Amino acid sequence: MKTLYPNTIKLLSGFLLAAALQSCVKQSGSWRNDQIPGGKRDDFHKLNEQLLHDLKSNNTDDISNLESKDMLDDRSNLRRIEIVGNTAKTADYELYDEFYVINRHRTSDTVENTSAGINSYRLIYNGIEHEMYFALFLPKDKNLPNQEMVTAMYAKYNYGWKLASLNSNTYKINGKTAPELYTVARQKFDKTQYADARLAAELSLQCNAPNDYWQYTHDADAGKIFQEAAEATATHYRFPLTIDDVASQPKIFRIGNQKNSHGWFPVVYYTTKVSIADTNAVKAENMKIRKVINKLLPGIDADKDYMFYSACSKLPLGAGRVDHFDMTVKLR
């Protein structure tokens, strides 16, 4: 099979932070974490430290010195770097996993971490240059319920080691990864808690790809359980769902997930005959709804820290504004 790595890119002028990195491994393959040759790994870590520092300080000029020519030419990367920078400012980040690879061809290649149990994963990528390096960062505080992963992909061009791509995406929601949330959804479904299973599967889908190359090894089909739970919810509950145990008979027309600083939790939207302007009356009715919500939608308030409710004056249709009153309930 033909190797496709001619050095055809012209040298760029200016200060190159990564110029000191020199390859000391010649055969094709991949090396993870402490398998990476020591001196080379130290140099990669210097690049990473500089990148994180520049992201947190919003130093776009210095970040530009780290970027490849292709990244610099693609103006859409300006917005992406801004987004990653905003993510980097939300927490102190540290290296979670790293891979140094020597590619054989430019076709799709794979590296993987098989030691993380249910959270084992692979990175599937195009070998844009002969030598590449992946750095995956997560917050140092492992107790953060919602965690974003920052991923930097470097490549060795003929003008030195440079960033080939940079992105961030959700890794954990409510302290759980996508496979862990999928497991919760499956358990809920098996208990016939269909609405809550649908919400858990929805969260699993939200964090199923922490970066552009990521694929979980145990590729649980969250999309399938979401569809199954959604269909079962529609069949068993038939929205709008009248709350017969409350005299005013409010009607639930939608459920979903909503975020606050503590995580993502269920939100219940319902129409009410009570005047939205009379907030005390709305709250009183809502207290009655809370007492029966688990009977109507089994499991929806179990093992949750919060729930949200939105009482609406009528069923929202189209883009028209509907009067509503939103409530946050702390469950534990």
CSV table of N, CA, C and O in Angstrom, one decimal, residues 110-113 120-124 213-219:
chain,number,residue,atom,x,y,z
A,110,THR,N,-7.1,4.7,13.8
A,110,THR,CA,-7.7,4.6,15.1
A,110,THR,C,-6.7,4.5,16.2
A,110,THR,O,-5.7,3.7,16.0
A,111,VAL,N,-6.9,5.2,17.3
A,111,VAL,CA,-6.2,4.9,18.6
A,111,VAL,C,-7.3,4.7,19.6
A,111,VAL,O,-8.4,5.2,19.5
A,112,GLU,N,-6.9,4.0,20.7
A,112,GLU,CA,-8.0,3.7,21.7
A,112,GLU,C,-7.4,3.5,23.1
A,112,GLU,O,-6.3,3.2,23.3
A,113,ASN,N,-8.3,3.8,24.0
A,113,ASN,CA,-8.1,3.5,25.4
A,113,ASN,C,-9.1,2.4,25.8
A,113,ASN,O,-10.3,2.7,25.9
A,120,SER,N,-14.5,3.0,28.0
A,120,SER,CA,-13.4,2.8,27.0
A,120,SER,C,-13.9,3.4,25.7
A,120,SER,O,-15.1,3.4,25.4
A,121,TYR,N,-12.9,4.0,25.0
A,121,TYR,CA,-13.2,4.7,23.7
A,121,TYR,C,-12.1,4.5,22.7
A,121,TYR,O,-11.0,4.1,23.0
A,122,ARG,N,-12.5,5.0,21.5
A,122,ARG,CA,-11.5,5.1,20.4
A,122,ARG,C,-11.6,6.4,19.8
A,122,ARG,O,-12.6,7.1,19.8
A,123,LEU,N,-10.5,6.9,19.2
A,123,LEU,CA,-10.5,8.1,18.4
A,123,LEU,C,-10.3,7.7,16.9
A,123,LEU,O,-9.3,7.0,16.6
A,124,ILE,N,-11.2,8.0,16.1
A,124,ILE,CA,-11.1,7.7,14.6
A,124,ILE,C,-10.8,9.0,13.9
A,124,ILE,O,-11.6,10.0,14.0
A,213,TYR,N,-13.7,13.1,17.2
A,213,TYR,CA,-13.2,11.9,16.7
A,213,TYR,C,-13.6,10.7,17.6
A,213,TYR,O,-13.3,9.6,17.4
A,214,TRP,N,-14.3,11.0,18.6
A,214,TRP,CA,-14.6,10.1,19.7
A,214,TRP,C,-15.7,9.1,19.4
A,214,TRP,O,-16.7,9.4,18.8
A,215,GLN,N,-15.5,7.8,19.8
A,215,GLN,CA,-16.5,6.8,19.7
A,215,GLN,C,-16.3,5.8,20.9
A,215,GLN,O,-15.2,5.3,21.1
A,216,TYR,N,-17.4,5.7,21.6
A,216,TYR,CA,-17.2,4.7,22.8
A,216,TYR,C,-17.1,3.3,22.2
A,216,TYR,O,-17.8,2.9,21.3
A,217,THR,N,-16.2,2.5,22.9
A,217,THR,CA,-16.0,1.2,22.4
A,217,THR,C,-17.2,0.3,22.6
A,217,THR,O,-17.6,-0.5,21.7
A,218,HIS,N,-17.9,0.4,23.7
A,218,HIS,CA,-19.1,-0.3,23.9
A,218,HIS,C,-20.2,0.7,23.5
A,218,HIS,O,-20.8,1.4,24.3
A,219,ASP,N,-20.4,0.6,22.2
A,219,ASP,CA,-21.3,1.7,21.5
A,219,ASP,C,-22.7,1.4,21.8
A,219,ASP,O,-23.5,0.9,21.0
